[in-house]
Amino acid sequence: MHSQNPIFIPGPTNMPEAMRRAVDMPTMDHRSAGFADILHPAIDGVKQVLKTTLAEVFLFPSTGSGGWETALSNTLSKGDTVLACQNGMFSQKWIDMCQRHGLEVIVVEAEWGAGIPADRFEEILTKDTNHKIKAVLATHNETATGVVSDIAAVRAAINAAAHPALFFVDGVSSIGSMDFRMDEWGVDVAVTGSQKGFMLPAGLAIVGFSPKALAAIETATLPRWYFDVRDMQAGYKINGYPYTPQVGMINGLKQATRLMLAEGLENVFARHERIATGVRKAVVAWDMALCAQSPDLYSNSVSAIMTPKGFDANALVAHASSKYDVSFGGGLGAVAGKLFRIGHLGSLTDVMALSGLATAEMSMKDLGLDIALGAGVAAAQEYYRTTA
Ligand SMILES: *Cc1c(COP(=O)(O)O)cnc(C)c1O
């Protein structure tokens, strides 16, 4: 079924008309000169979004998860130790991927709703005087819980321990929606995908490799072929790919970064913060709480909203979809049934956000929750009206 309603899952996100047109291209020979005019501007645009001049950017036909694998397989060897925090479904999956690659993972368990405890990282890294830990993994925005972690603080923890580990950051649901400073934060591999902040269909793993990460490839021995960064690097030098690229998707990325840079990155981030703040006002008016434990952890790309005890949040998601044709995110893993998620990243306006809040209210009322229609909408309206 086709609906004009916006989508409120935290990725894939709403596609602006210009993005849909950009990915819809006649077949182009990817070995022709025209491809260079698509590939290089897309890469340059991503570098600006990552705020890096030092890193090299690679675009794999894959998704964010493939970006995780690119980070691991290019820089690490079987048996290497990595340090990671588990505070939600996505950080958990990345840890699982490490384990399946034969890496030893020191897992710092945090509550779902908490951020990465940088002080625990610092303690562990300080004790690791033999530098057994080869990489530190951080999920910038835990999409399952709507928690944004302080990446600068994690970098500061690594520095305080004077530890040489590589620093990998999953920015799949933050990059392009919230501030990300690859160079300033000393991120060695930044990972994202096309279908969240970049407002495109799923299909690209987007990764940035620092010079230090590129150097690590030479001694890392994990098996890799499809995701070998060196083949991609060699291809880019002659305007090509080691295999067949999705030209339309890369053209979409070129246009997406253009759109974002034309709006101004700081304006894009401010828009996300404004829309998210309005959603949070509605949550307060509903007398509900976010899964994120404190305001410093509130994500500007997704809100995970705890529903009252005994209420099945998944039923709300299913009802909104079947009755109103509007999609919200459900609870994943440990929080399944306990919360629903409103994705508010990518191409979104105040007015679109209000429609999502109104639909959530109708669904809550339909399912018997004690909610005054319009309460959350009014709280958000008041905020949007007075801050526009
Ligand atoms: C969506 C997401 C992923 C997975 O990306 P896919 O594109 O679905 O492979 C990884 N990490 C985070 C934080 C995400 O939000």
CSV table of C-alpha atoms and ligand atoms in Angstrom, one decimal:
chain,number,residue,atom,x,y,z
A,1,MET,CA,0.0,0.0,0.0
A,2,HIS,CA,1.2,3.5,-0.8
A,3,SER,CA,0.6,6.3,1.7
A,4,GLN,CA,1.5,9.9,1.7
A,5,ASN,CA,2.0,9.8,5.5
A,6,PRO,CA,5.5,10.4,6.7
A,7,ILE,CA,7.3,7.6,8.4
A,8,PHE,CA,8.4,7.7,12.0
A,9,ILE,CA,10.8,4.8,12.2
A,10,PRO,CA,14.4,5.7,13.0
A,11,GLY,CA,15.5,4.7,9.6
A,12,PRO,CA,14.9,4.3,6.7
A,13,THR,CA,13.8,7.9,6.9
A,14,ASN,CA,11.5,10.0,4.8
A,15,MET,CA,12.9,10.7,1.3
A,16,PRO,CA,12.7,14.2,-0.1
A,17,GLU,CA,11.5,14.3,-3.7
A,18,ALA,CA,15.0,15.4,-4.8
A,19,MET,CA,16.6,12.3,-3.3
A,20,ARG,CA,14.1,10.0,-5.1
A,21,ARG,CA,14.9,11.6,-8.4
A,22,ALA,CA,18.6,11.5,-7.8
A,23,VAL,CA,18.7,7.7,-7.2
A,24,ASP,CA,16.4,7.1,-10.3
A,25,MET,CA,18.9,7.2,-13.1
A,26,PRO,CA,19.2,5.5,-16.5
A,27,THR,CA,21.9,2.9,-16.6
A,28,MET,CA,25.4,4.5,-16.7
A,29,ASP,CA,28.6,2.7,-17.5
A,30,HIS,CA,30.5,2.9,-14.3
A,31,ARG,CA,33.7,2.8,-16.2
A,32,SER,CA,32.8,6.0,-18.1
A,33,ALA,CA,34.1,9.4,-17.3
A,34,GLY,CA,30.6,10.5,-16.0
A,35,PHE,CA,31.0,8.3,-13.0
A,36,ALA,CA,33.9,10.3,-11.6
A,37,ASP,CA,31.6,13.4,-11.5
A,38,ILE,CA,29.3,11.4,-9.2
A,39,LEU,CA,31.7,9.5,-7.1
A,40,HIS,CA,34.2,12.2,-6.1
A,41,PRO,CA,31.6,14.9,-5.1
A,42,ALA,CA,29.7,12.3,-3.0
A,43,ILE,CA,32.9,11.4,-1.2
A,44,ASP,CA,33.8,15.1,-0.7
A,45,GLY,CA,30.3,15.8,0.6
A,46,VAL,CA,30.6,13.0,3.1
A,47,LYS,CA,34.0,14.3,4.3
A,48,GLN,CA,32.4,17.6,5.1
A,49,VAL,CA,29.5,16.0,7.0
A,50,LEU,CA,32.0,13.9,9.0
A,51,LYS,CA,34.0,17.1,9.6
A,52,THR,CA,37.2,15.5,8.4
A,53,THR,CA,40.0,16.6,6.2
A,54,LEU,CA,42.3,13.8,7.3
A,55,ALA,CA,40.2,10.7,6.7
A,56,GLU,CA,39.5,8.8,3.5
A,57,VAL,CA,35.9,7.9,2.8
A,58,PHE,CA,34.7,4.7,1.2
A,59,LEU,CA,31.3,3.7,-0.1
A,60,PHE,CA,30.4,0.0,-0.1
A,61,PRO,CA,27.3,-1.4,-1.6
A,62,SER,CA,26.0,-2.6,1.7
A,63,THR,CA,24.4,-1.1,4.8
A,64,GLY,CA,25.6,0.2,8.2
A,65,SER,CA,26.2,-3.3,9.4
A,66,GLY,CA,28.6,-3.8,6.5
A,67,GLY,CA,30.4,-0.6,7.7
A,68,TRP,CA,30.9,-2.3,11.1
A,69,GLU,CA,32.5,-5.3,9.3
A,70,THR,CA,34.6,-3.0,7.2
A,71,ALA,CA,36.0,-1.4,10.3
A,72,LEU,CA,36.8,-4.7,12.0
A,73,SER,CA,38.0,-6.8,9.1
A,74,ASN,CA,40.4,-4.2,7.8
A,75,THR,CA,42.2,-3.3,11.0
A,76,LEU,CA,42.2,-6.3,13.4
A,77,SER,CA,43.5,-9.9,13.6
A,78,LYS,CA,42.0,-13.0,15.0
A,79,GLY,CA,42.3,-13.1,18.8
A,80,ASP,CA,42.7,-9.3,19.1
A,81,THR,CA,41.1,-7.7,22.1
A,82,VAL,CA,38.6,-4.8,21.7
A,83,LEU,CA,36.7,-2.8,24.3
A,84,ALA,CA,33.0,-2.0,23.9
A,85,CYS,CA,30.0,-0.9,25.9
A,86,GLN,CA,26.7,-2.8,25.6
A,87,ASN,CA,23.8,-0.4,26.2
A,88,GLY,CA,21.2,-1.4,23.6
A,89,MET,CA,20.5,-3.6,20.6
A,90,PHE,CA,22.9,-2.0,18.2
A,91,SER,CA,25.9,-1.9,20.4
A,92,GLN,CA,25.1,-5.5,21.3
A,93,LYS,CA,25.0,-6.6,17.6
A,94,TRP,CA,28.3,-5.0,16.9
A,95,ILE,CA,29.8,-6.9,19.9
A,96,ASP,CA,28.3,-10.1,18.5
A,97,MET,CA,29.9,-9.4,15.1
A,98,CYS,CA,33.3,-8.9,16.9
A,99,GLN,CA,32.9,-12.3,18.7
A,100,ARG,CA,31.9,-14.0,15.4
A,101,HIS,CA,35.1,-12.6,13.9
A,102,GLY,CA,37.2,-14.3,16.6
A,103,LEU,CA,37.9,-11.1,18.6
A,104,GLU,CA,38.0,-11.0,22.4
A,105,VAL,CA,35.6,-8.4,23.6
A,106,ILE,CA,35.8,-6.7,26.9
A,107,VAL,CA,32.2,-5.8,27.4
A,108,VAL,CA,31.2,-2.9,29.7
A,109,GLU,CA,27.6,-3.6,30.5
A,110,ALA,CA,25.5,-0.5,31.0
A,111,GLU,CA,21.8,-0.2,31.6
A,112,TRP,CA,19.6,0.2,28.5
A,113,GLY,CA,18.9,3.9,28.8
A,114,ALA,CA,22.4,4.8,30.0
A,115,GLY,CA,25.2,6.2,27.9
A,116,ILE,CA,28.8,4.9,27.5
A,117,PRO,CA,30.6,5.2,30.9
A,118,ALA,CA,33.8,6.9,29.7
A,119,ASP,CA,35.2,6.7,33.3
A,120,ARG,CA,35.0,2.8,33.1
A,121,PHE,CA,36.7,2.9,29.8
A,122,GLU,CA,39.5,5.0,31.2
A,123,GLU,CA,40.0,2.6,34.2
A,124,ILE,CA,40.2,-0.4,31.9
A,125,LEU,CA,42.5,1.3,29.4
A,126,THR,CA,44.7,2.6,32.1
A,127,LYS,CA,45.1,-0.9,33.5
A,128,ASP,CA,45.9,-2.3,30.1
A,129,THR,CA,49.6,-1.4,30.3
A,130,ASN,CA,50.6,-4.0,27.7
A,131,HIS,CA,48.2,-2.5,25.2
A,132,LYS,CA,46.4,-5.7,24.6
A,133,ILE,CA,43.3,-3.7,23.6
A,134,LYS,CA,43.6,-2.9,19.9
A,135,ALA,CA,40.3,-1.0,19.4
A,136,VAL,CA,37.7,0.9,21.4
A,137,LEU,CA,34.2,0.7,20.0
A,138,ALA,CA,31.5,3.3,20.7
A,139,THR,CA,27.9,3.6,19.4
A,140,HIS,CA,27.3,7.3,19.2
A,141,ASN,CA,23.5,7.1,19.1
A,142,GLU,CA,21.9,3.9,20.5
A,143,THR,CA,18.9,3.8,18.2
A,144,ALA,CA,17.2,1.2,20.4
A,145,THR,CA,17.0,3.4,23.4
A,146,GLY,CA,17.3,6.9,22.1
A,147,VAL,CA,20.6,7.5,23.9
A,148,VAL,CA,23.4,9.7,22.6
A,149,SER,CA,26.8,9.1,24.2
A,150,ASP,CA,29.5,11.7,24.6
A,151,ILE,CA,32.1,10.7,22.0
A,152,ALA,CA,34.5,13.5,23.0
A,153,ALA,CA,34.5,12.0,26.5
A,154,VAL,CA,35.4,8.6,25.2
A,155,ARG,CA,38.3,10.1,23.2
A,156,ALA,CA,39.4,11.9,26.4
A,157,ALA,CA,39.3,8.6,28.3
A,158,ILE,CA,41.6,7.0,25.7
A,159,ASN,CA,43.9,10.0,25.9
A,160,ALA,CA,43.9,10.1,29.7
A,161,ALA,CA,45.1,6.5,29.6
A,162,ALA,CA,47.7,7.4,27.0
A,163,HIS,CA,46.4,4.3,25.1
A,164,PRO,CA,47.2,3.7,21.4
A,165,ALA,CA,44.0,1.7,20.6
A,166,LEU,CA,42.1,2.5,17.5
A,167,PHE,CA,38.8,4.3,18.0
A,168,PHE,CA,35.8,3.1,16.0
A,169,VAL,CA,32.5,5.0,16.2
A,170,ASP,CA,29.1,3.8,14.9
A,171,GLY,CA,27.4,7.0,13.8
A,172,VAL,CA,24.7,5.3,11.7
A,173,SER,CA,21.8,7.1,13.4
A,174,SER,CA,23.7,10.3,14.4
A,175,ILE,CA,25.8,11.3,11.4
A,176,GLY,CA,24.0,14.0,9.4
A,177,SER,CA,21.5,14.6,12.2
A,178,MET,CA,23.7,15.4,15.2
A,179,ASP,CA,27.1,17.0,15.4
A,180,PHE,CA,29.9,14.5,14.5
A,181,ARG,CA,33.6,15.6,14.6
A,182,MET,CA,35.7,12.9,13.2
A,183,ASP,CA,39.0,14.7,13.3
A,184,GLU,CA,38.5,16.7,16.5
A,185,TRP,CA,37.3,13.5,18.4
A,186,GLY,CA,40.2,11.4,16.9
A,187,VAL,CA,37.9,8.9,15.4
A,188,ASP,CA,39.8,6.3,13.4
A,189,VAL,CA,36.8,4.6,11.7
A,190,ALA,CA,33.5,6.3,11.4
A,191,VAL,CA,30.6,4.1,10.3
A,192,THR,CA,27.3,5.1,8.8
A,193,GLY,CA,24.7,4.1,6.2
A,194,SER,CA,22.6,5.8,3.5
A,195,GLN,CA,19.1,5.4,5.0
A,196,LYS,CA,19.1,7.5,8.1
A,197,GLY,CA,20.5,11.1,8.2
A,198,PHE,CA,21.3,11.0,4.5
A,199,MET,CA,17.6,10.5,3.6
A,200,LEU,CA,18.3,7.8,0.9
A,201,PRO,CA,17.2,4.2,0.5
A,202,ALA,CA,19.3,1.6,2.3
A,203,GLY,CA,22.2,0.3,0.2
A,204,LEU,CA,25.4,2.1,1.1
A,205,ALA,CA,27.8,1.5,3.9
A,206,ILE,CA,29.6,4.8,4.4
A,207,VAL,CA,32.9,4.7,6.2
A,208,GLY,CA,35.7,7.1,7.0
A,209,PHE,CA,39.2,5.8,7.7
A,210,SER,CA,41.8,7.9,9.5
A,211,PRO,CA,45.5,7.7,8.4
A,212,LYS,CA,46.1,5.5,11.6
A,213,ALA,CA,43.3,3.1,10.6
A,214,LEU,CA,44.6,3.0,7.0
A,215,ALA,CA,48.1,2.1,8.4
A,216,ALA,CA,46.6,-0.7,10.6
A,217,ILE,CA,45.4,-2.5,7.4
A,218,GLU,CA,48.9,-3.5,6.5
A,219,THR,CA,49.4,-5.7,9.6
A,220,ALA,CA,45.7,-6.8,10.2
A,221,THR,CA,45.0,-10.3,9.1
A,222,LEU,CA,41.3,-10.9,9.5
A,223,PRO,CA,40.0,-12.3,6.2
A,224,ARG,CA,38.4,-9.7,4.0
A,225,TRP,CA,37.7,-9.4,0.3
A,226,TYR,CA,34.5,-7.6,-0.5
A,227,PHE,CA,35.1,-5.0,2.2
A,228,ASP,CA,38.9,-4.6,1.6
A,229,VAL,CA,39.5,-0.9,1.8
A,230,ARG,CA,42.7,-1.1,-0.2
A,231,ASP,CA,40.8,-2.4,-3.3
A,232,MET,CA,38.4,0.4,-3.0
A,233,GLN,CA,41.2,2.9,-2.5
A,234,ALA,CA,42.9,1.6,-5.7
A,235,GLY,CA,39.6,1.8,-7.6
A,236,TYR,CA,39.0,5.4,-6.6
A,237,LYS,CA,42.4,6.5,-7.9
A,238,ILE,CA,41.2,5.5,-11.4
A,239,ASN,CA,37.6,6.7,-10.8
A,240,GLY,CA,36.3,3.2,-10.5
A,241,TYR,CA,35.3,0.3,-8.3
A,242,PRO,CA,36.6,-3.1,-7.6
A,243,TYR,CA,33.1,-4.4,-8.6
A,244,THR,CA,29.9,-2.8,-9.8
A,245,PRO,CA,28.8,0.2,-7.8
A,246,GLN,CA,25.2,1.4,-7.4
A,247,VAL,CA,25.6,4.5,-9.4
A,248,GLY,CA,22.1,5.8,-8.6
A,249,MET,CA,22.7,5.5,-4.9
A,250,ILE,CA,26.0,7.3,-5.1
A,251,ASN,CA,24.4,10.0,-7.1
A,252,GLY,CA,21.8,10.2,-4.4
A,253,LEU,CA,24.5,10.6,-1.8
A,254,LYS,CA,26.1,13.4,-3.9
A,255,GLN,CA,22.7,15.2,-3.9
A,256,ALA,CA,22.0,14.5,-0.2
A,257,THR,CA,25.3,16.0,1.0
A,258,ARG,CA,24.7,19.0,-1.3
A,259,LEU,CA,21.2,19.5,0.2
A,260,MET,CA,22.6,19.2,3.8
A,261,LEU,CA,25.5,21.5,3.2
A,262,ALA,CA,23.2,24.0,1.5
A,263,GLU,CA,21.0,24.0,4.5
A,264,GLY,CA,24.1,24.3,6.6
A,265,LEU,CA,25.2,21.5,8.9
A,266,GLU,CA,24.7,23.5,12.0
A,267,ASN,CA,21.2,24.4,10.8
A,268,VAL,CA,20.5,20.7,10.1
A,269,PHE,CA,21.5,19.9,13.7
A,270,ALA,CA,19.5,22.7,15.1
A,271,ARG,CA,16.4,21.6,13.2
A,272,HIS,CA,16.8,18.1,14.6
A,273,GLU,CA,17.2,19.4,18.1
A,274,ARG,CA,14.1,21.6,17.7
A,275,ILE,CA,11.9,18.8,16.4
A,276,ALA,CA,13.2,16.4,19.0
A,277,THR,CA,12.5,19.0,21.8
A,278,GLY,CA,8.9,19.3,20.6
A,279,VAL,CA,8.5,15.6,20.7
A,280,ARG,CA,9.9,15.5,24.2
A,281,LYS,CA,7.5,18.2,25.3
A,282,ALA,CA,4.7,15.9,24.1
A,283,VAL,CA,6.1,12.9,26.1
A,284,VAL,CA,6.0,15.0,29.3
A,285,ALA,CA,2.4,16.1,28.5
A,286,TRP,CA,1.5,12.4,28.2
A,287,ASP,CA,3.0,11.8,31.6
A,288,MET,CA,5.4,9.3,30.1
A,289,ALA,CA,9.2,9.0,30.3
A,290,LEU,CA,12.0,8.5,27.9
A,291,CYS,CA,14.1,5.4,28.1
A,292,ALA,CA,17.1,7.7,28.1
A,293,GLN,CA,18.0,8.3,31.8
A,294,SER,CA,18.9,11.9,31.8
A,295,PRO,CA,18.6,15.0,29.5
A,296,ASP,CA,22.2,15.0,28.5
A,297,LEU,CA,21.6,11.5,26.9
A,298,TYR,CA,18.4,12.6,24.9
A,299,SER,CA,18.9,11.8,21.3
A,300,ASN,CA,17.8,14.3,18.7
A,301,SER,CA,17.2,11.6,16.1
A,302,VAL,CA,15.0,9.1,18.0
A,303,SER,CA,12.9,9.2,21.1
A,304,ALA,CA,12.2,5.9,22.9
A,305,ILE,CA,9.1,6.3,25.0
A,306,MET,CA,8.3,4.1,27.9
A,307,THR,CA,4.6,3.1,28.0
A,308,PRO,CA,2.7,2.4,31.3
A,309,LYS,CA,3.3,-0.9,33.0
A,310,GLY,CA,1.1,-3.7,31.7
A,311,PHE,CA,0.5,-1.9,28.3
A,312,ASP,CA,2.0,-3.6,25.2
A,313,ALA,CA,3.9,-0.9,23.3
A,314,ASN,CA,4.1,-3.3,20.3
A,315,ALA,CA,0.3,-3.3,20.1
A,316,LEU,CA,0.4,0.5,19.7
A,317,VAL,CA,3.0,0.2,16.9
A,318,ALA,CA,0.8,-2.4,15.2
A,319,HIS,CA,-2.4,-0.4,15.7
A,320,ALA,CA,-0.9,2.9,14.3
A,321,SER,CA,0.2,1.0,11.3
A,322,SER,CA,-3.0,-0.9,10.6
A,323,LYS,CA,-5.5,1.8,11.4
A,324,TYR,CA,-3.7,5.0,10.4
A,325,ASP,CA,-1.0,3.7,8.1
A,326,VAL,CA,1.7,5.4,10.2
A,327,SER,CA,4.8,3.5,11.3
A,328,PHE,CA,6.6,4.0,14.6
A,329,GLY,CA,9.5,1.9,15.8
A,330,GLY,CA,8.9,-0.9,18.3
A,331,GLY,CA,11.0,-1.9,21.2
A,332,LEU,CA,13.9,-4.2,20.4
A,333,GLY,CA,15.4,-7.0,22.6
A,334,ALA,CA,15.3,-6.3,26.3
A,335,VAL,CA,12.8,-3.4,25.9
A,336,ALA,CA,10.4,-5.1,23.5
A,337,GLY,CA,6.8,-4.3,24.4
A,338,LYS,CA,7.9,-1.7,27.0
A,339,LEU,CA,8.5,1.2,24.7
A,340,PHE,CA,7.8,2.6,21.2
A,341,ARG,CA,10.1,4.8,19.3
A,342,ILE,CA,9.5,8.0,17.3
A,343,GLY,CA,12.2,8.4,14.7
A,344,HIS,CA,12.6,12.1,14.0
A,345,LEU,CA,15.7,12.3,11.8
A,346,GLY,CA,16.4,13.1,8.2
A,347,SER,CA,13.8,15.0,6.2
A,348,LEU,CA,11.3,16.3,8.7
A,349,THR,CA,9.4,19.5,9.6
A,350,ASP,CA,7.6,20.7,12.6
A,351,VAL,CA,4.3,20.0,10.8
A,352,MET,CA,5.2,16.5,10.0
A,353,ALA,CA,6.3,15.8,13.6
A,354,LEU,CA,2.9,17.1,14.8
A,355,SER,CA,1.1,14.6,12.6
A,356,GLY,CA,3.1,11.8,14.2
A,357,LEU,CA,2.3,13.0,17.7
A,358,ALA,CA,-1.4,13.3,16.8
A,359,THR,CA,-1.4,9.7,15.4
A,360,ALA,CA,0.4,8.4,18.5
A,361,GLU,CA,-2.3,10.0,20.7
A,362,MET,CA,-5.2,8.6,18.6
A,363,SER,CA,-3.6,5.1,18.8
A,364,MET,CA,-3.0,5.4,22.6
A,365,LYS,CA,-6.7,6.5,23.1
A,366,ASP,CA,-7.9,3.7,20.8
A,367,LEU,CA,-6.1,1.2,23.0
A,368,GLY,CA,-7.5,2.4,26.2
A,369,LEU,CA,-4.7,4.5,27.6
A,370,ASP,CA,-5.8,7.5,29.7
A,371,ILE,CA,-4.7,10.2,27.4
A,372,ALA,CA,-6.3,13.5,26.5
A,373,LEU,CA,-6.4,13.9,22.7
A,374,GLY,CA,-4.2,16.9,21.8
A,375,ALA,CA,-2.3,17.1,25.0
A,376,GLY,CA,1.1,16.2,23.6
A,377,VAL,CA,0.3,17.9,20.3
A,378,ALA,CA,-0.5,21.1,22.1
A,379,ALA,CA,2.7,21.0,24.1
A,380,ALA,CA,4.7,20.5,20.9
A,381,GLN,CA,2.7,23.2,19.1
A,382,GLU,CA,3.4,25.7,21.8
A,383,TYR,CA,7.2,24.9,21.6
A,384,TYR,CA,7.3,25.0,17.8
A,385,ARG,CA,5.1,28.2,17.6
A,386,THR,CA,7.3,30.1,20.0
A,387,THR,CA,10.7,29.0,18.8
A,388,ALA,CA,10.2,29.1,15.0
B,1,LIG,C1,20.5,1.3,11.8
B,1,LIG,C2,21.7,1.1,12.6
B,1,LIG,C3,22.6,0.2,12.4
B,1,LIG,C4,22.5,-0.9,11.3
B,1,LIG,O1,22.5,-0.4,10.1
B,1,LIG,P1,21.9,-1.2,8.8
B,1,LIG,O2,22.0,-0.2,7.8
B,1,LIG,O3,20.5,-1.6,9.2
B,1,LIG,O4,22.8,-2.4,8.6
B,1,LIG,C5,23.7,0.1,13.1
B,1,LIG,N1,23.9,1.0,14.2
B,1,LIG,C6,23.0,1.9,14.5
B,1,LIG,C7,23.2,2.8,15.6
B,1,LIG,C8,21.8,2.0,13.7
B,1,LIG,O5,20.9,2.9,14.0
